[in-house]
Backbone as a printed PyTorch tensor [residue, N CA C, xyz], in Angstrom:
tensor([[[  0.7990,  -1.5470,  -0.1730],
         [  0.0790,   0.0920,   0.0580],
         [  0.9030,   1.3350,   0.0920]],

        [[  2.0900,   1.1270,   0.7990],
         [  2.9750,   2.4210,   0.7280],
         [  3.5510,   2.4360,  -0.2900]],

        [[  3.7050,   1.5850,  -1.0890],
         [  4.9000,   1.9420,  -2.4880],
         [  4.0580,   2.1280,  -3.5810]],

        [[  2.6880,   1.8590,  -3.4060],
         [  1.2730,   2.1250,  -4.4980],
         [  0.9080,   3.9000,  -3.8590]],

        [[  0.7310,   3.9820,  -2.3740],
         [  0.8150,   5.6400,  -2.6870],
         [  1.7690,   6.4720,  -3.2130]],

        [[  2.9170,   5.8290,  -2.2720],
         [  4.0170,   6.7920,  -3.3420],
         [  4.3620,   7.5390,  -4.7250]],

        [[  3.7420,   6.0900,  -5.2800],
         [  4.2450,   5.9080,  -6.4420],
         [  2.9740,   7.1620,  -7.6320]],

        [[  1.6330,   6.9550,  -6.9920],
         [  0.7710,   8.2500,  -7.2760],
         [  1.7100,   9.0360,  -6.9430]],

        [[  2.1420,   9.3450,  -5.8940],
         [  2.3160,  10.8580,  -5.2970],
         [  3.2780,  11.3940,  -6.5490]],

        [[  4.4000,  10.4270,  -6.8370],
         [  5.5730,  11.0380,  -7.5860],
         [  4.6820,  10.8150,  -9.0580]],

        [[  4.3660,  10.6650,  -8.8810],
         [  2.9830,  10.2440, -10.7330],
         [  2.1250,  11.5720, -10.8280]],

        [[  1.7800,  12.2510, -10.1870],
         [  1.1250,  13.0500,  -9.7550],
         [  1.5460,  14.8510,  -9.6550]],

        [[  3.1770,  14.5090,  -9.3130],
         [  4.1320,  15.5430,  -8.9640],
         [  4.6760,  16.0010, -10.2300]],

        [[  4.9570,  14.2740, -11.1280],
         [  5.5730,  15.2950, -12.2590],
         [  4.4930,  15.5490, -13.5050]],

        [[  2.9170,  14.7940, -13.5600],
         [  2.2230,  15.5560, -14.3020],
         [  1.8680,  17.0290, -13.6650]],

        [[  1.5240,  17.4800, -12.8820],
         [  1.9900,  18.9280, -12.0280],
         [  2.9350,  19.7640, -13.0320]],

        [[  4.0060,  19.4120, -12.8170],
         [  5.1350,  19.8400, -13.1620],
         [  5.1110,  20.3140, -14.5120]],

        [[  4.5240,  19.1050, -15.4160],
         [  4.6680,  19.4810, -16.8740],
         [  3.3310,  20.5930, -17.0060]],

        [[  1.9360,  20.6190, -16.2650],
         [  1.2550,  21.5680, -16.6620],
         [  1.5050,  22.8100, -16.3780]],

        [[  2.2590,  22.9730, -15.4480],
         [  3.2430,  24.4860, -14.9760],
         [  3.6790,  24.8660, -15.7260]],

        [[  4.5940,  24.0190, -16.4780],
         [  5.7940,  24.2680, -17.5040],
         [  4.9670,  24.3780, -18.6990]],

        [[  4.2110,  23.9770, -19.1050],
         [  2.8940,  24.5020, -20.3830],
         [  2.5670,  25.7190, -20.1300]],

        [[  2.4550,  25.7540, -18.7550],
         [  1.3100,  27.4450, -18.4470],
         [  2.5140,  28.2880, -18.4930]],

        [[  3.4300,  28.2240, -18.5850],
         [  4.7040,  29.2570, -18.4340],
         [  5.2950,  29.5880, -19.7430]],

        [[  5.4770,  28.7110, -20.5980],
         [  6.0710,  28.8790, -21.8210],
         [  5.4750,  29.6630, -22.5950]],

        [[  6.6560,  30.4740, -23.4640],
         [  6.3230,  31.4130, -24.1280],
         [  5.7440,  31.0380, -25.5090]],

        [[  4.8220,  32.2190, -26.5110],
         [  4.6600,  31.9490, -27.7640],
         [  5.6060,  32.2990, -28.9570]],

        [[  5.3840,  31.2150, -29.4830],
         [  6.8280,  31.6080, -30.2390],
         [  6.2760,  31.1970, -31.7440]],

        [[  6.4060,  32.5590, -32.5190],
         [  6.0580,  32.4490, -33.8730],
         [  6.8830,  32.6770, -34.8140]],

        [[  7.1100,  32.1290, -36.0660],
         [  7.7150,  31.8780, -37.2620],
         [  7.4420,  33.4110, -38.1910]],

        [[  8.8710,  34.3630, -38.1690],
         [  8.6890,  35.4080, -38.9680],
         [  8.9760,  34.9400, -40.5840]],

        [[  8.2890,  36.3770, -41.0770],
         [  8.7020,  36.4190, -42.5380],
         [  9.3030,  37.2340, -42.6820]],

        [[ 10.9260,  36.7010, -43.4220],
         [ 11.5820,  38.2140, -43.5450],
         [ 11.3610,  38.5670, -45.1750]],

        [[ 11.3620,  39.9300, -44.8200],
         [ 11.1150,  40.6280, -46.5620],
         [ 11.8150,  41.7600, -46.4310]],

        [[ 12.5940,  41.6970, -47.3230],
         [ 13.7010,  42.5220, -47.4170],
         [ 14.8050,  42.2950, -46.4080]],

        [[ 14.9490,  43.9950, -45.4470],
         [ 15.7180,  43.9400, -44.2340],
         [ 14.8720,  43.7780, -43.0120]],

        [[ 13.2080,  43.6960, -43.4650],
         [ 12.8600,  43.9050, -42.0060],
         [ 12.4630,  41.9940, -41.8770]],

        [[ 11.8770,  41.3660, -40.4710],
         [ 11.0210,  40.6690, -40.1200],
         [  9.6710,  40.3720, -39.6200]],

        [[  8.2510,  39.9950, -40.8020],
         [  6.9590,  40.5730, -40.3280],
         [  6.4390,  39.2630, -39.1030]],

        [[  5.3860,  39.3900, -38.1870],
         [  4.7790,  39.2970, -37.7770],
         [  3.5140,  39.4740, -37.7250]],

        [[  2.3090,  38.8590, -37.5040],
         [  0.7850,  39.1200, -37.6640],
         [  0.8600,  39.6090, -36.4790]],

        [[  0.4540,  40.6670, -36.3250],
         [ -0.2660,  41.5330, -34.9300],
         [ -1.2900,  40.5450, -34.0110]],

        [[ -2.3320,  39.1410, -35.1990],
         [ -2.8860,  38.8920, -34.4220],
         [ -1.9290,  37.8220, -33.3390]],

        [[ -0.5670,  37.8240, -33.9340],
         [  0.1480,  36.9500, -32.6970],
         [  0.0900,  37.2830, -30.8260]],

        [[ -0.4910,  38.0690, -31.0860],
         [ -0.4440,  38.4670, -29.4660],
         [ -1.6410,  39.0770, -28.6440]],

        [[ -2.6920,  38.6390, -29.3010],
         [ -3.5000,  38.2400, -28.9070],
         [ -3.9920,  36.6560, -28.4140]],

        [[ -4.6180,  37.2210, -27.1340],
         [ -4.7050,  35.6320, -26.0670],
         [ -6.1160,  34.8580, -26.5090]],

        [[ -7.0700,  35.8110, -27.2310],
         [ -8.4540,  35.0370, -27.6390],
         [ -9.1240,  35.7440, -28.6250]],

        [[ -9.6860,  34.8160, -29.1310],
         [-10.5980,  34.7840, -30.3190],
         [-11.1690,  36.3140, -30.5830]],

        [[-11.7580,  36.9280, -29.5420],
         [-12.3600,  38.0160, -29.5860],
         [-11.4480,  39.0500, -29.7520]],

        [[ -9.8900,  39.1270, -29.9120],
         [ -9.3490,  39.9790, -30.3220],
         [ -9.0810,  41.0190, -29.0430]],

        [[ -9.4220,  40.7470, -27.7150],
         [ -9.3450,  41.8560, -26.6950],
         [ -8.3420,  42.1840, -25.4270]],

        [[ -7.9040,  40.8290, -25.8350],
         [ -7.2400,  40.2600, -24.9130],
         [ -5.4910,  40.2150, -25.6010]],

        [[ -4.3120,  40.8990, -24.5240],
         [ -3.5430,  40.3810, -25.5570],
         [ -2.6820,  39.7860, -24.5680]],

        [[ -1.1930,  38.9150, -24.8320],
         [ -0.1060,  38.3320, -24.1800],
         [  1.0300,  39.5580, -24.5700]],

        [[  1.4860,  39.5580, -23.5470],
         [  2.6020,  40.3590, -22.8500],
         [  3.8750,  40.4750, -24.1930]],

        [[  4.4790,  39.3630, -24.6440],
         [  5.1330,  39.2320, -25.2850],
         [  5.2640,  38.0660, -26.3900]],

        [[  5.9630,  37.8010, -27.4240],
         [  5.9050,  36.3760, -28.4240],
         [  7.6680,  36.3370, -28.6020]],

        [[  7.7610,  35.3090, -28.6750],
         [  9.5400,  35.2000, -29.3880],
         [  9.1860,  34.7450, -31.2030]],

        [[  9.9170,  35.6730, -31.5940],
         [ 10.1390,  35.6000, -33.1750],
         [ 11.3960,  34.6140, -33.4580]],

        [[ 10.8330,  33.7320, -34.1770],
         [ 12.0240,  32.7850, -34.5510],
         [ 12.1300,  33.0130, -36.4560]],

        [[ 13.0020,  32.4130, -36.7790],
         [ 13.7390,  32.3140, -38.0220],
         [ 14.6060,  31.7720, -38.6800]],

        [[ 14.6720,  30.6950, -39.4920],
         [ 16.4700,  30.0700, -39.4920],
         [ 16.8360,  31.0140, -40.2960]],

        [[ 17.0610,  32.3120, -40.2600],
         [ 18.1000,  32.5190, -41.0770],
         [ 18.4820,  33.8510, -39.2940]],

        [[ 18.4190,  33.4720, -38.8230],
         [ 18.4390,  34.7880, -37.4250],
         [ 18.9030,  33.2160, -36.3320]],

        [[ 20.6170,  33.4760, -35.9980],
         [ 21.3000,  33.2770, -35.4290],
         [ 20.5990,  33.1220, -33.7720]],

        [[ 19.9430,  34.0950, -33.4080],
         [ 19.2130,  33.7680, -32.1590],
         [ 17.9260,  34.8200, -32.1790]],

        [[ 16.7500,  33.9050, -31.5500],
         [ 15.0180,  34.4560, -31.7970],
         [ 15.2010,  36.3510, -31.3530]],

        [[ 14.2270,  36.6930, -31.6070],
         [ 14.0950,  38.3900, -31.0600],
         [ 12.6060,  37.7820, -30.1800]],

        [[ 13.1160,  38.5680, -29.1160],
         [ 11.7330,  38.7910, -27.6250],
         [ 10.7320,  39.9440, -28.0830]],

        [[  9.5100,  40.1230, -28.5860],
         [  8.9550,  41.5390, -28.8430],
         [  7.9160,  41.4640, -27.9970]],

        [[  7.9590,  42.6730, -26.8940],
         [  7.5270,  42.8310, -25.8820],
         [  6.3010,  44.0100, -26.5130]],

        [[  5.2810,  43.7300, -25.5870],
         [  3.7840,  44.7690, -26.3560],
         [  3.4280,  45.4720, -25.1760]],

        [[  3.6700,  46.9550, -24.7820],
         [  3.0540,  47.4690, -23.8840],
         [  1.8550,  48.1720, -24.4320]],

        [[  1.8840,  48.6290, -25.3540],
         [  0.5610,  49.4200, -25.3630],
         [  0.1220,  48.7760, -26.7360]],

        [[ -0.8730,  49.5400, -27.5540],
         [ -1.1990,  49.2120, -28.8080],
         [ -0.1630,  49.9050, -29.9330]],

        [[  0.3540,  50.7980, -29.5330],
         [  1.7120,  51.4900, -30.4960],
         [  2.8670,  51.3740, -30.2480]],

        [[  3.1120,  50.4420, -28.8790],
         [  4.3860,  50.4420, -28.0300],
         [  5.1080,  49.2090, -28.0690]],

        [[  6.2540,  48.8060, -28.6240],
         [  6.6300,  47.5360, -28.6550],
         [  8.3520,  47.7550, -28.6910]],

        [[  8.6020,  46.6050, -28.3680],
         [ 10.2580,  46.4890, -27.7220],
         [ 10.6660,  45.5800, -28.5770]],

        [[ 11.5850,  45.2660, -29.4560],
         [ 12.2580,  43.9360, -30.0740],
         [ 13.3360,  43.7820, -29.4670]],

        [[ 13.8990,  42.5740, -29.0350],
         [ 15.5180,  42.6140, -28.5540],
         [ 16.0290,  41.1440, -28.9590]],

        [[ 17.0940,  41.3740, -29.4850],
         [ 17.7090,  39.9110, -29.5890],
         [ 17.9810,  39.3360, -28.2230]],

        [[ 17.9120,  38.2760, -28.2110],
         [ 17.8870,  37.0000, -27.6390],
         [ 19.4140,  36.2920, -27.2040]],

        [[ 20.3200,  37.8270, -27.1600],
         [ 21.3810,  37.5160, -27.0290],
         [ 22.8330,  37.7510, -25.8850]],

        [[ 22.5850,  37.5650, -24.8050],
         [ 23.6110,  38.1790, -24.0580],
         [ 24.4980,  38.3500, -24.3280]],

        [[ 24.8960,  39.9900, -23.9560],
         [ 25.9370,  41.1010, -24.1810],
         [ 26.8930,  40.8540, -23.8020]],

        [[ 26.9610,  39.4350, -22.7440],
         [ 28.2300,  39.1880, -21.4620],
         [ 29.6300,  38.0750, -22.4500]],

        [[ 28.4530,  37.2710, -23.1420],
         [ 29.1820,  36.2730, -24.0930],
         [ 28.5320,  35.8530, -24.7790]],

        [[ 27.4280,  36.1420, -25.2810],
         [ 26.7700,  35.3400, -25.8760],
         [ 25.8480,  34.7000, -26.2050]],

        [[ 25.4000,  33.9980, -24.8680],
         [ 24.6770,  33.1300, -24.8540],
         [ 23.1610,  33.1400, -25.4760]],

        [[ 22.3340,  32.1950, -25.6040],
         [ 21.0570,  32.7520, -25.9140],
         [ 20.0800,  32.6150, -24.5780]],

        [[ 19.5830,  33.9060, -24.5470],
         [ 18.7780,  34.2970, -22.8160],
         [ 17.3040,  33.1620, -23.1350]],

        [[ 17.1030,  33.2380, -22.1660],
         [ 15.5660,  32.6200, -21.5690],
         [ 15.0150,  33.6850, -21.0500]],

        [[ 13.2840,  33.4170, -21.2910],
         [ 12.4660,  34.4510, -21.0290],
         [ 12.0890,  33.5640, -19.5230]],

        [[ 11.8050,  34.7970, -18.5890],
         [ 10.8150,  34.4570, -17.5530],
         [  9.8760,  35.7240, -17.5040]],

        [[  8.9730,  35.7620, -17.6490],
         [  7.7410,  36.8470, -17.5920],
         [  8.3180,  38.0830, -18.1040]],

        [[  8.7470,  39.1520, -17.6230],
         [  8.9830,  40.4280, -18.0870],
         [ 10.4630,  40.7510, -17.9570]],

        [[ 11.2390,  39.9300, -18.0550],
         [ 12.9540,  39.7490, -17.8680],
         [ 13.3290,  38.5830, -18.6350]],

        [[ 14.6880,  38.6940, -19.3530],
         [ 15.5850,  37.8870, -19.8530],
         [ 16.5640,  37.6920, -19.2340]],

        [[ 17.1210,  36.1420, -19.5080],
         [ 18.0960,  35.8590, -17.8970],
         [ 19.2620,  35.0560, -19.0820]],

        [[ 20.0130,  35.5360, -18.5130],
         [ 21.7140,  33.8240, -19.4160],
         [ 21.7260,  32.9210, -18.5260]],

        [[ 21.4500,  31.8720, -18.9410],
         [ 21.4310,  30.5640, -18.3710],
         [ 23.1820,  30.2830, -18.2320]],

        [[ 23.8370,  30.9890, -18.7440],
         [ 25.1400,  30.7900, -18.2320],
         [ 25.9360,  31.3680, -17.2500]],

        [[ 25.8010,  32.9710, -16.8840],
         [ 26.3210,  33.7220, -15.9120],
         [ 25.3910,  34.2500, -15.0580]],

        [[ 23.9780,  34.7560, -14.9520],
         [ 23.1460,  35.1820, -14.8600],
         [ 22.5060,  36.5120, -14.5860]],

        [[ 23.0930,  37.1850, -16.1580],
         [ 22.7300,  38.5700, -16.2970],
         [ 21.2010,  38.6330, -16.4680]],

        [[ 21.0830,  39.3480, -16.0470],
         [ 19.5470,  39.5310, -16.6080],
         [ 18.9980,  41.3710, -16.9680]],

        [[ 18.1450,  41.4680, -17.8810],
         [ 17.8410,  42.2360, -18.5320],
         [ 15.9800,  42.5820, -18.5880]],

        [[ 16.2420,  44.0240, -18.6440],
         [ 14.3220,  43.7160, -18.4420],
         [ 13.7060,  43.9560, -19.6720]],

        [[ 12.6810,  44.4400, -19.7060],
         [ 11.6210,  44.5480, -21.1440],
         [ 11.8500,  45.3180, -22.2620]],

        [[ 12.9860,  45.9750, -22.0170],
         [ 13.3550,  47.4130, -22.5410],
         [ 14.9650,  46.9280, -23.2320]],

        [[ 15.5450,  45.8140, -22.6320],
         [ 17.0300,  45.4190, -22.9310],
         [ 17.7330,  46.0550, -22.2950]],

        [[ 17.5170,  46.7840, -20.7550],
         [ 18.5910,  47.0480, -19.9020],
         [ 18.9090,  46.2760, -18.7120]],

        [[ 20.4760,  46.3320, -18.9110],
         [ 20.8490,  45.7450, -17.5030],
         [ 20.2390,  45.4470, -16.1680]],

        [[ 19.8690,  44.3110, -15.7430],
         [ 19.0570,  44.8520, -13.9700],
         [ 20.3770,  43.7350, -13.2260]],

        [[ 21.0550,  43.0110, -13.8170],
         [ 22.2920,  42.1240, -13.2770],
         [ 23.2240,  41.7290, -13.9490]],

        [[ 24.5820,  41.8440, -13.4130],
         [ 25.4550,  41.5230, -14.4890],
         [ 25.6630,  40.0680, -14.4120]],

        [[ 26.7780,  39.5690, -14.7760],
         [ 28.0580,  40.5870, -15.4770],
         [ 28.1340,  41.5430, -16.6900]],

        [[ 27.0590,  41.0670, -16.9890],
         [ 26.7240,  41.5800, -18.4870],
         [ 26.8030,  43.4280, -18.2070]],

        [[ 27.5220,  44.4820, -19.3590],
         [ 27.5970,  45.8370, -18.5950],
         [ 27.1620,  45.9890, -19.9260]],

        [[ 26.0860,  45.6040, -21.0500],
         [ 25.6420,  46.7700, -21.8260],
         [ 24.3070,  45.9060, -22.4200]],

        [[ 23.4960,  47.2110, -22.7150],
         [ 22.2010,  46.5710, -23.1050],
         [ 22.0170,  45.7070, -24.1990]],

        [[ 20.4810,  45.2170, -24.1540],
         [ 20.6870,  44.0380, -25.3830],
         [ 20.3620,  44.5550, -26.9820]],

        [[ 20.5280,  44.3380, -27.8820],
         [ 20.0280,  44.9620, -29.2730],
         [ 19.3680,  44.9160, -29.4220]],

        [[ 18.7000,  46.2460, -29.5980],
         [ 17.3010,  46.1430, -30.0920],
         [ 16.9230,  46.6770, -31.2990]],

        [[ 15.4510,  46.6600, -32.1760],
         [ 15.4800,  46.6200, -33.4650],
         [ 14.1490,  47.4280, -33.3270]],

        [[ 13.9030,  48.6980, -34.0950],
         [ 12.5960,  49.1380, -34.4890],
         [ 11.8650,  48.4070, -35.1590]],

        [[ 10.5260,  48.7240, -34.5750],
         [  9.5110,  48.2020, -34.5540],
         [  8.5640,  49.4160, -35.1140]],

        [[  7.2000,  48.4380, -35.9750],
         [  6.3750,  49.8460, -36.2320],
         [  5.0740,  48.4090, -37.1360]],

        [[  3.9650,  49.2480, -36.9670],
         [  2.8150,  48.4160, -37.2530],
         [  2.1500,  48.8470, -38.4320]],

        [[  2.0060,  48.1580, -39.3440],
         [  2.0290,  48.3290, -40.9190],
         [  1.3580,  47.1630, -41.3860]],

        [[ -0.3460,  47.2630, -42.1010],
         [ -1.3490,  46.7990, -42.2190],
         [ -1.8370,  45.1470, -41.7000]],

        [[ -1.8260,  45.7450, -40.0220],
         [ -1.9220,  44.8540, -39.3020],
         [ -1.0370,  43.6710, -39.2000]],

        [[  0.3480,  44.1830, -39.8940],
         [  1.6510,  43.0020, -39.2970],
         [  2.3160,  44.1490, -38.4440]],

        [[  3.4290,  43.6570, -37.8000],
         [  4.5500,  44.2420, -36.7960],
         [  5.6470,  43.8780, -37.8060]],

        [[  6.2640,  44.4900, -37.6400],
         [  7.2080,  45.3320, -39.1920],
         [  8.8200,  45.2440, -38.1980]],

        [[  9.7960,  44.4790, -38.1020],
         [ 10.9190,  44.7400, -37.1340],
         [ 12.0080,  44.7670, -38.1960]],

        [[ 12.7090,  46.0470, -37.9920],
         [ 13.8180,  46.3760, -38.8870],
         [ 15.0490,  45.4210, -38.3590]],

        [[ 16.0570,  44.7230, -39.3410],
         [ 16.5130,  43.7810, -39.3260],
         [ 18.2270,  44.5240, -39.6770]],

        [[ 17.7200,  45.7310, -39.7160],
         [ 19.2360,  46.1540, -40.5520],
         [ 20.6760,  46.3990, -39.6450]],

        [[ 21.4470,  45.8620, -40.1700],
         [ 22.9490,  45.7990, -39.3820],
         [ 22.7720,  44.9280, -38.4500]],

        [[ 21.8580,  43.8640, -38.8290],
         [ 22.0750,  42.4870, -37.6050],
         [ 23.6390,  42.0780, -37.8990]]])
């Protein structure tokens, strides 16, 4: 009976961890590169079918990009696009809510790319963002 109960407890805790991880995962979208820009649908930020609730960020990937780009939404017209590459030694950053963290040495950056905790001493590379025809257009000039 003891072994049976312990087995159920272990199984339940593993399922709970998987569910929590899936809730915490970020939304990843594939961008489309056109000239020197990467485009994603504005709808990538909708969290419901009524288009009334928005999520705070999406991660944009494309095979031609060495690192993903995290796009934070602050308002209908205000976005921040940040290269997810640590300015300390170049590791790919991980996303934790409104901050990006380096798994290699612990540097932390806010949703505007500013260093919050070193050893990094330079802000993240950011890209200009504009909205055109229900598309978010991120300029990749000089990547």
